[in-house]
Coordinates of N, CA and C in Angstrom, one line a residue:
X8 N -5.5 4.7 -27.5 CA -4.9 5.6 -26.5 C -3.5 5.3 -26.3
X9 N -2.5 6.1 -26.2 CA -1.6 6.0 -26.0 C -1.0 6.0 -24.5
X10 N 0.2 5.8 -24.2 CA 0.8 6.0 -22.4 C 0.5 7.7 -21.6
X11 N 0.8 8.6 -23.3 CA 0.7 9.7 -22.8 C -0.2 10.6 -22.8
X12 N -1.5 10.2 -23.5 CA -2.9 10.4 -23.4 C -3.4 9.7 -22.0
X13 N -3.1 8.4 -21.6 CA -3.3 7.9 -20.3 C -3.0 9.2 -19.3
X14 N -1.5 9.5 -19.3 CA -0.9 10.2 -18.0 C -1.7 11.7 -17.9
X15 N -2.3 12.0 -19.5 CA -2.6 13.7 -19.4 C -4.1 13.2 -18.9
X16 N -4.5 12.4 -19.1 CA -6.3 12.1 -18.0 C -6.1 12.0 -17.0
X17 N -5.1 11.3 -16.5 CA -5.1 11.4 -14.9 C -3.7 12.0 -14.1
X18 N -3.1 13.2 -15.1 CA -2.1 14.0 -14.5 C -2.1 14.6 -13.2
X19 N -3.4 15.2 -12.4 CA -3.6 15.7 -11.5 C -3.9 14.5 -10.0
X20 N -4.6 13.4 -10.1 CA -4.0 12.6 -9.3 C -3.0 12.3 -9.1
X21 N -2.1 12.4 -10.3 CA -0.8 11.4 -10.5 C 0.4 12.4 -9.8
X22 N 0.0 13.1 -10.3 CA 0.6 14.3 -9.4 C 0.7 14.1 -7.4
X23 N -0.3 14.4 -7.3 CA -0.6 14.0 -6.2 C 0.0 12.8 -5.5
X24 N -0.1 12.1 -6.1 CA 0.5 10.2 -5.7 C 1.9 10.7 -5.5
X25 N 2.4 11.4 -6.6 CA 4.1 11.8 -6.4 C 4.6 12.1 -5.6
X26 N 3.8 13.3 -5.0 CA 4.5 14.5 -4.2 C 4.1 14.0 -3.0
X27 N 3.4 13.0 -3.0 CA 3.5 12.0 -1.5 C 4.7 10.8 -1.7
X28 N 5.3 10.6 -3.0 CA 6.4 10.0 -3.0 C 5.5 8.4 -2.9
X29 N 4.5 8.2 -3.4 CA 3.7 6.7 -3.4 C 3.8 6.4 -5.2
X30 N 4.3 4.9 -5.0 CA 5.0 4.6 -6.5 C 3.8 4.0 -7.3
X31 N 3.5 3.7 -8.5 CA 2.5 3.1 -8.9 C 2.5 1.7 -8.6
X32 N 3.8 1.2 -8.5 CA 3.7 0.0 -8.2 C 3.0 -0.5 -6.6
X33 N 3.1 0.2 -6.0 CA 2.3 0.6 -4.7 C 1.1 -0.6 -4.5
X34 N 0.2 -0.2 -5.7 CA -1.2 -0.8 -6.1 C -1.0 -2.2 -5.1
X35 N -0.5 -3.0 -5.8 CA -0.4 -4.3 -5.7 C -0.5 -4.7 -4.5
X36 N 0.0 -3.8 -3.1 CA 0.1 -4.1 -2.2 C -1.3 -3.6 -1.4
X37 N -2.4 -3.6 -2.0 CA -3.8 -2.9 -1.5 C -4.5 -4.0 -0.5
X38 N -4.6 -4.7 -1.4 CA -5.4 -5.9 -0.7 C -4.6 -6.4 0.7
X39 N -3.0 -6.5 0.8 CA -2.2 -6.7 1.7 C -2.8 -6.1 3.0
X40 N -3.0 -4.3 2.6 CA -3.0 -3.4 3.7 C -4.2 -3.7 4.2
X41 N -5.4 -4.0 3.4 CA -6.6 -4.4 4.0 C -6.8 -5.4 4.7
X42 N -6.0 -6.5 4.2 CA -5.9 -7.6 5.7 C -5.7 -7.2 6.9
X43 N -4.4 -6.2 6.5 CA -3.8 -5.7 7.7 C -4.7 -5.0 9.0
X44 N -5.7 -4.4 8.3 CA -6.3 -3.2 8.6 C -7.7 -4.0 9.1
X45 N -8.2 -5.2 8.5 CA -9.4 -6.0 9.4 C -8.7 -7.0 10.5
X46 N -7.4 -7.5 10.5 CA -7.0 -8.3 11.9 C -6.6 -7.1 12.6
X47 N -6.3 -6.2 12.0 CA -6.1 -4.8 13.5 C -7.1 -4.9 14.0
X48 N -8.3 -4.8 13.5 CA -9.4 -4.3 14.1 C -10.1 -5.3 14.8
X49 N -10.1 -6.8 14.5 CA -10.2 -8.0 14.9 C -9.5 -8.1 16.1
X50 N -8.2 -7.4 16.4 CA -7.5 -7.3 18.1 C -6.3 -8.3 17.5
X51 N -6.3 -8.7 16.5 CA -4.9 -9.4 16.3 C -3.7 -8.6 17.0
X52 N -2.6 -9.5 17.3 CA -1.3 -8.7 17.3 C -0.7 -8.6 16.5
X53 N -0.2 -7.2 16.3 CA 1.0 -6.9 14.6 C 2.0 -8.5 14.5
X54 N 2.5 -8.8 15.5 CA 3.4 -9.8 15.2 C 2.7 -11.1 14.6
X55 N 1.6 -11.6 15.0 CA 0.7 -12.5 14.4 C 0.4 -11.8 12.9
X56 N -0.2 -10.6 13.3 CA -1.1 -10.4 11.7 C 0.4 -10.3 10.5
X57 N 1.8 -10.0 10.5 CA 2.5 -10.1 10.2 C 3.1 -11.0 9.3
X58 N 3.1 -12.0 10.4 CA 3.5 -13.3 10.1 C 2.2 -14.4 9.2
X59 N 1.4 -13.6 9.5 CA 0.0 -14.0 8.8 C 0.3 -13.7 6.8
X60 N 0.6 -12.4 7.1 CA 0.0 -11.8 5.8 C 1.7 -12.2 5.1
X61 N 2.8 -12.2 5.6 CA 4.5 -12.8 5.0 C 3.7 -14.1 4.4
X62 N 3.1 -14.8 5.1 CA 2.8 -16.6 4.2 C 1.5 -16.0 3.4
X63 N 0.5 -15.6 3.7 CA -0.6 -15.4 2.9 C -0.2 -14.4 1.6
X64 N 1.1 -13.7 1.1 CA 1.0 -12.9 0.4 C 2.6 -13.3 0.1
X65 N 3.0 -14.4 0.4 CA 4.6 -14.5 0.1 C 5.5 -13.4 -0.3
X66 N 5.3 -12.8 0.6 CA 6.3 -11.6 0.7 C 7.1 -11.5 2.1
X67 N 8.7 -10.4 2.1 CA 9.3 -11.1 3.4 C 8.8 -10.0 4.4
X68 N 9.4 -10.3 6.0 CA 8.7 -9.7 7.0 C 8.9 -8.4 6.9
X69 N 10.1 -8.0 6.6 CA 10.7 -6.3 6.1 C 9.9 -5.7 5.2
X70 N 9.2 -6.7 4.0 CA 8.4 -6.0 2.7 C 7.1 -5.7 3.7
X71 N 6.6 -6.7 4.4 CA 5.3 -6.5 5.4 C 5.2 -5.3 6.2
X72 N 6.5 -4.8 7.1 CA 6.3 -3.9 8.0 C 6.5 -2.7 7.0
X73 N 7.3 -3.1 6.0 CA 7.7 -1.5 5.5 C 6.2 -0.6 4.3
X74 N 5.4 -2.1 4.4 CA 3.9 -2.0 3.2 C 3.1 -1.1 4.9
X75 N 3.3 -1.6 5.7 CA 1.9 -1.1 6.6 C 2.3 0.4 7.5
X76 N 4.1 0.5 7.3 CA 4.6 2.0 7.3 C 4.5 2.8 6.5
X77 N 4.6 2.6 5.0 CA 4.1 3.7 4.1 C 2.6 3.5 3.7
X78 N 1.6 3.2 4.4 CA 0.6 2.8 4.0 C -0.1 3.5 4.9
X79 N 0.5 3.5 6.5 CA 0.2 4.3 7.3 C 0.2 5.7 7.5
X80 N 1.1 6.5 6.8 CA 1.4 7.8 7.1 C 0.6 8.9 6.7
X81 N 0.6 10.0 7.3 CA -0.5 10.6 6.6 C 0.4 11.4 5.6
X82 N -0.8 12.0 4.5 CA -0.7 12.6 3.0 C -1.3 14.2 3.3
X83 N -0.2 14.8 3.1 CA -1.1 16.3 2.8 C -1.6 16.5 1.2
X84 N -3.0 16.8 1.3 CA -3.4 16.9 -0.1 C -3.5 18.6 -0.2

């Protein structure tokens, strides 16, 4: 299989991913948002769960809030 046999099997999601402006590299940050999203729900505060997930995922506080703002928003499909 080639890159462009890949992109024509999943052209129409990929599509989709675009025109929401969500990057592939995105992925990586999944498991991040899901921490995020069980200490929300746990009653954590953003500033704890934050500072939580900057040391647990070594990433900086800017990469943190700006992962749980485009992670947040809604997508028109």
């Amino acid at each position: 299989m080639t890159v462009f046999d890949l992109i024509k099997v999943y052209e129409g999601p990929m599509n989709v991913l675009n025109d929401a402006n969500v990057n592939l590299s995105d992925v990586r940050h999944i498991e991040l948002f899901r921490e995020y999203l069980r200490m929300k729900k746990e009653g954590h505060k953003l500033t704890y769960i934050v500072a939580f997930l900057v040391d647990e995922y070594s990433v900086g506080q800017a990469t943190v809030y700006r992962i749980i703002d485009k992670f947040s928003k809604p997508v028109k499909v």
